[in-house]
mmCIF file of C-alpha atoms in Angstrom:
data_model
loop_
_atom_site.group_PDB
_atom_site.id
_atom_site.type_symbol
_atom_site.label_atom_id
_atom_site.label_comp_id
_atom_site.label_asym_id
_atom_site.label_seq_id
_atom_site.Cartn_x
_atom_site.Cartn_y
_atom_site.Cartn_z
ATOM 1 C CA PRO H 10 -22.312 -19.438 26.717
ATOM 2 C CA PRO H 11 -21.473 -16.585 24.527
ATOM 3 C CA SER H 12 -19.488 -17.327 21.351
ATOM 4 C CA PRO H 13 -16.169 -15.830 21.074
ATOM 5 C CA LEU H 14 -15.598 -12.754 19.053
ATOM 6 C CA ARG H 15 -13.413 -12.516 15.991
ATOM 7 C CA ALA H 16 -11.731 -9.095 15.604
ATOM 8 C CA ILE H 17 -11.202 -8.033 11.904
ATOM 9 C CA ALA H 18 -8.828 -5.202 11.295
ATOM 10 C CA ALA H 19 -8.691 -2.966 8.477
ATOM 11 C CA GLY H 20 -4.794 -4.139 7.924
ATOM 12 C CA ARG H 21 -1.770 -5.522 9.917
ATOM 13 C CA THR H 22 1.425 -4.227 11.122
ATOM 14 C CA ASP H 23 4.523 -5.711 11.705
ATOM 15 C CA ALA H 24 5.939 -6.708 15.223
ATOM 16 C CA GLY H 25 7.440 -3.491 16.483
ATOM 17 C CA VAL H 26 5.114 -1.410 14.627
ATOM 18 C CA HIS H 27 2.802 1.282 16.035
ATOM 19 C CA ALA H 28 -0.657 1.668 14.421
ATOM 20 C CA ARG H 29 -2.580 4.535 15.165
ATOM 21 C CA GLY H 30 -6.053 4.945 14.055
ATOM 22 C CA GLN H 31 -6.724 1.344 12.909
ATOM 23 C CA ALA H 32 -9.991 0.372 11.697
ATOM 24 C CA VAL H 33 -11.387 -2.687 13.474
ATOM 25 C CA HIS H 34 -14.822 -4.310 13.875
ATOM 26 C CA PHE H 35 -16.262 -7.093 15.317
ATOM 27 C CA ASP H 36 -19.999 -8.601 15.298
ATOM 28 C CA LEU H 37 -22.110 -8.728 18.214
ATOM 29 C CA ASP H 38 -25.430 -10.576 18.598
ATOM 30 C CA GLU H 39 -26.809 -7.685 20.613
ATOM 31 C CA PRO H 40 -26.309 -3.714 21.014
ATOM 32 C CA VAL H 41 -24.343 -2.512 23.349
ATOM 33 C CA ASP H 42 -23.459 0.720 25.280
ATOM 34 C CA ALA H 43 -20.056 1.762 22.842
ATOM 35 C CA GLU H 44 -18.830 3.932 25.927
ATOM 36 C CA LEU H 45 -18.973 1.092 28.547
ATOM 37 C CA LEU H 46 -17.719 -1.539 26.022
ATOM 38 C CA GLU H 47 -14.719 0.644 25.167
ATOM 39 C CA LEU H 48 -13.674 1.398 28.725
ATOM 40 C CA THR H 49 -14.120 -2.183 30.016
ATOM 41 C CA LEU H 50 -11.877 -3.290 26.764
ATOM 42 C CA ASN H 51 -9.456 -1.043 27.427
ATOM 43 C CA ARG H 52 -9.207 -2.239 31.329
ATOM 44 C CA MET H 53 -8.706 -5.750 29.937
ATOM 45 C CA LEU H 54 -6.265 -5.188 26.994
ATOM 46 C CA PRO H 55 -2.292 -4.572 27.500
ATOM 47 C CA ARG H 56 -0.928 -1.222 28.311
ATOM 48 C CA GLU H 57 0.154 -0.922 24.321
ATOM 49 C CA VAL H 58 -3.112 -1.397 23.039
ATOM 50 C CA ARG H 59 -5.987 1.144 23.244
ATOM 51 C CA LEU H 60 -9.375 1.541 21.742
ATOM 52 C CA SER H 61 -10.579 4.716 20.645
ATOM 53 C CA ASP H 62 -13.905 6.037 19.105
ATOM 54 C CA LEU H 63 -15.653 2.867 19.537
ATOM 55 C CA GLU H 64 -19.202 3.050 17.709
ATOM 56 C CA PRO H 65 -21.656 0.735 16.336
ATOM 57 C CA ALA H 66 -21.201 0.664 12.531
ATOM 58 C CA LEU H 67 -24.955 0.536 11.309
ATOM 59 C CA GLU H 68 -24.415 1.030 7.439
ATOM 60 C CA THR H 69 -24.276 -1.173 4.622
ATOM 61 C CA CYS H 70 -22.290 -1.095 1.436
ATOM 62 C CA PRO H 71 -24.378 0.536 -1.487
ATOM 63 C CA ASP H 72 -23.216 -1.516 -3.927
ATOM 64 C CA THR H 73 -23.537 -5.032 -2.014
ATOM 65 C CA GLY H 74 -25.890 -4.575 0.926
ATOM 66 C CA LYS H 75 -23.442 -5.917 3.215
ATOM 67 C CA PRO H 76 -22.798 -4.553 6.257
ATOM 68 C CA TRP H 77 -19.521 -2.422 7.472
ATOM 69 C CA HIS H 78 -16.288 -3.960 7.162
ATOM 70 C CA ALA H 79 -12.726 -2.768 8.560
ATOM 71 C CA MET H 80 -11.019 -4.732 5.647
ATOM 72 C CA TYR H 81 -13.139 -3.991 2.579
ATOM 73 C CA TRP H 82 -14.539 -0.282 3.785
ATOM 74 C CA ALA H 83 -10.760 0.843 4.166
ATOM 75 C CA THR H 84 -9.975 4.024 2.102
ATOM 76 C CA GLY H 85 -6.242 4.179 2.383
ATOM 77 C CA LYS H 86 -3.395 3.994 4.913
ATOM 78 C CA ARG H 87 -0.972 6.496 6.096
ATOM 79 C CA TYR H 88 2.858 5.474 7.029
ATOM 80 C CA VAL H 89 4.866 7.667 8.658
ATOM 81 C CA TYR H 90 8.532 6.990 9.324
ATOM 82 C CA ARG H 91 10.646 9.483 11.483
ATOM 83 C CA PHE H 92 14.323 9.757 11.302
ATOM 84 C CA HIS H 93 17.131 12.192 12.807
ATOM 85 C CA SER H 94 20.134 12.967 10.872
ATOM 86 C CA GLY H 95 22.802 15.619 12.154
ATOM 87 C CA SER H 96 25.519 16.451 14.231
ATOM 88 C CA ARG H 97 23.359 17.053 17.502
ATOM 89 C CA PRO H 98 22.813 13.954 19.541
ATOM 90 C CA LEU H 99 19.748 11.983 19.208
ATOM 91 C CA ASP H 100 17.378 13.005 22.110
ATOM 92 C CA PRO H 101 17.357 9.614 24.515
ATOM 93 C CA LEU H 102 13.490 9.864 25.174
ATOM 94 C CA ARG H 103 12.737 9.552 21.162
ATOM 95 C CA ARG H 104 15.463 6.848 20.721
ATOM 96 C CA LEU H 105 12.588 3.698 20.430
ATOM 97 C CA TYR H 106 10.460 5.777 17.476
ATOM 98 C CA VAL H 107 13.270 7.894 15.423
ATOM 99 C CA HIS H 108 15.561 5.972 13.081
ATOM 100 C CA ALA H 109 19.291 7.777 13.805
ATOM 101 C CA ALA H 110 21.201 8.224 10.894
ATOM 102 C CA PRO H 111 24.336 10.341 11.679
ATOM 103 C CA CYS H 112 25.419 12.917 8.883
ATOM 104 C CA MET H 113 27.730 16.102 9.932
ATOM 105 C CA ARG H 114 26.307 17.987 6.775
ATOM 106 C CA GLY H 115 22.573 17.097 7.450
ATOM 107 C CA LEU H 116 20.339 16.012 4.773
ATOM 108 C CA ASP H 117 18.811 18.116 1.682
ATOM 109 C CA LEU H 118 15.417 17.696 2.459
ATOM 110 C CA SER H 119 14.559 19.870 -0.522
ATOM 111 C CA ALA H 120 16.270 17.323 -2.805
ATOM 112 C CA MET H 121 14.877 14.387 -1.052
ATOM 113 C CA SER H 122 11.440 15.741 -1.249
ATOM 114 C CA GLU H 123 11.765 15.912 -5.082
ATOM 115 C CA ALA H 124 12.745 12.419 -5.267
ATOM 116 C CA ALA H 125 10.189 11.168 -3.190
ATOM 117 C CA ALA H 126 7.506 12.738 -5.056
ATOM 118 C CA LEU H 127 8.528 9.958 -8.292
ATOM 119 C CA PHE H 128 7.067 7.546 -5.824
ATOM 120 C CA ALA H 129 3.581 9.136 -6.498
ATOM 121 C CA GLY H 130 1.192 7.535 -8.687
ATOM 122 C CA GLU H 131 0.390 4.021 -9.973
ATOM 123 C CA HIS H 132 3.463 2.088 -10.352
ATOM 124 C CA ASP H 133 4.951 -1.485 -10.501
ATOM 125 C CA PHE H 134 6.560 -1.768 -6.746
ATOM 126 C CA GLY H 135 7.343 -5.495 -7.394
ATOM 127 C CA ALA H 136 11.347 -4.677 -7.115
ATOM 128 C CA LEU H 137 10.730 -3.286 -3.482
ATOM 129 C CA ALA H 138 9.050 -6.356 -2.352
ATOM 130 C CA PRO H 139 10.941 -8.872 -0.532
ATOM 131 C CA HIS H 140 10.282 -11.308 -2.835
ATOM 132 C CA ALA H 141 10.271 -9.736 -6.177
ATOM 133 C CA ALA H 142 8.240 -10.476 -9.128
ATOM 134 C CA GLY H 143 11.304 -11.828 -10.801
ATOM 135 C CA ARG H 144 10.156 -9.992 -14.071
ATOM 136 C CA PRO H 145 12.731 -8.818 -16.537
ATOM 137 C CA PRO H 146 12.762 -4.961 -16.811
ATOM 138 C CA GLY H 147 10.444 -3.579 -19.607
ATOM 139 C CA GLN H 148 8.451 -6.406 -19.624
ATOM 140 C CA GLY H 149 5.374 -4.650 -18.580
ATOM 141 C CA LYS H 150 3.380 -4.546 -15.027
ATOM 142 C CA ALA H 151 3.168 -7.474 -12.674
ATOM 143 C CA PRO H 152 -0.450 -7.517 -11.874
ATOM 144 C CA GLY H 153 -0.103 -8.450 -8.051
ATOM 145 C CA THR H 154 2.632 -5.368 -7.647
ATOM 146 C CA VAL H 155 0.673 -2.204 -9.357
ATOM 147 C CA ARG H 156 0.014 -0.250 -6.312
ATOM 148 C CA ARG H 157 -0.837 3.942 -6.605
ATOM 149 C CA VAL H 158 0.835 6.022 -3.904
ATOM 150 C CA HIS H 159 -1.408 9.360 -3.437
ATOM 151 C CA SER H 160 1.223 11.097 -1.959
ATOM 152 C CA VAL H 161 4.866 11.158 -0.457
ATOM 153 C CA ARG H 162 6.002 14.169 1.481
ATOM 154 C CA LEU H 163 9.027 15.108 3.744
ATOM 155 C CA HIS H 164 8.661 17.516 6.720
ATOM 156 C CA GLY H 165 11.761 18.892 8.494
ATOM 157 C CA GLU H 166 10.810 18.913 12.277
ATOM 158 C CA GLY H 167 13.881 21.308 13.390
ATOM 159 C CA GLY H 168 17.248 19.928 15.269
ATOM 160 C CA GLY H 169 18.045 17.264 12.779
ATOM 161 C CA TYR H 170 14.628 15.370 12.906
ATOM 162 C CA ALA H 171 12.060 14.761 9.927
ATOM 163 C CA ARG H 172 9.430 13.007 8.911
ATOM 164 C CA VAL H 173 8.222 11.390 5.781
ATOM 165 C CA GLN H 174 4.670 10.273 5.072
ATOM 166 C CA PHE H 175 3.047 8.063 2.724
ATOM 167 C CA VAL H 176 -0.128 7.752 1.626
ATOM 168 C CA LEU H 177 -1.747 4.901 -0.068
ATOM 169 C CA LYS H 178 -4.658 2.365 -0.401
ATOM 170 C CA GLY H 179 -2.470 -0.546 -0.018
ATOM 171 C CA ALA H 180 0.955 -1.156 -0.087
ATOM 172 C CA LEU H 181 2.784 -4.645 -0.584
ATOM 173 C CA TYR H 182 4.574 -6.440 1.762
ATOM 174 C CA LYS H 183 7.592 -4.410 3.530
ATOM 175 C CA MET H 184 7.087 -1.784 0.214
ATOM 176 C CA VAL H 185 7.164 1.376 2.447
ATOM 177 C CA ARG H 186 9.823 0.472 4.569
#
């Protein structure tokens, strides 16, 4: 009998969060037709989960010679949050995917972009984690809570809608939220 497959993802998401472009790998004993496997697995998965661009990973790591691994070869993550703030009502079809924060004057996206840019770079984000490192201010960087944020960008989408995008290698638990 075939052995059960163990799928390994590049990262994890919290309940209720969407993951687009999540890299996942699993090891097979023999080669298969990737297109047929993708079609077959998509028929078996729940509607909320879809595979795309399934392909064999033939590369090996030049440093270690080990096979491709979804978690260890991940180059970065992009977190996108959409929100609505304005005097116009929230579109009911977008309500599950957009945070609504009524604000009669609207938001100053320019000032918000300027402030968000301060998060870019390497910083100790322990204060943003739910279980803060407990280090007194000015005591240096806590080794497990230092992360590099490549960029933070705000984009106005019109009609009171906007999104913020964080690009980084990895985040602390609940850091970006």
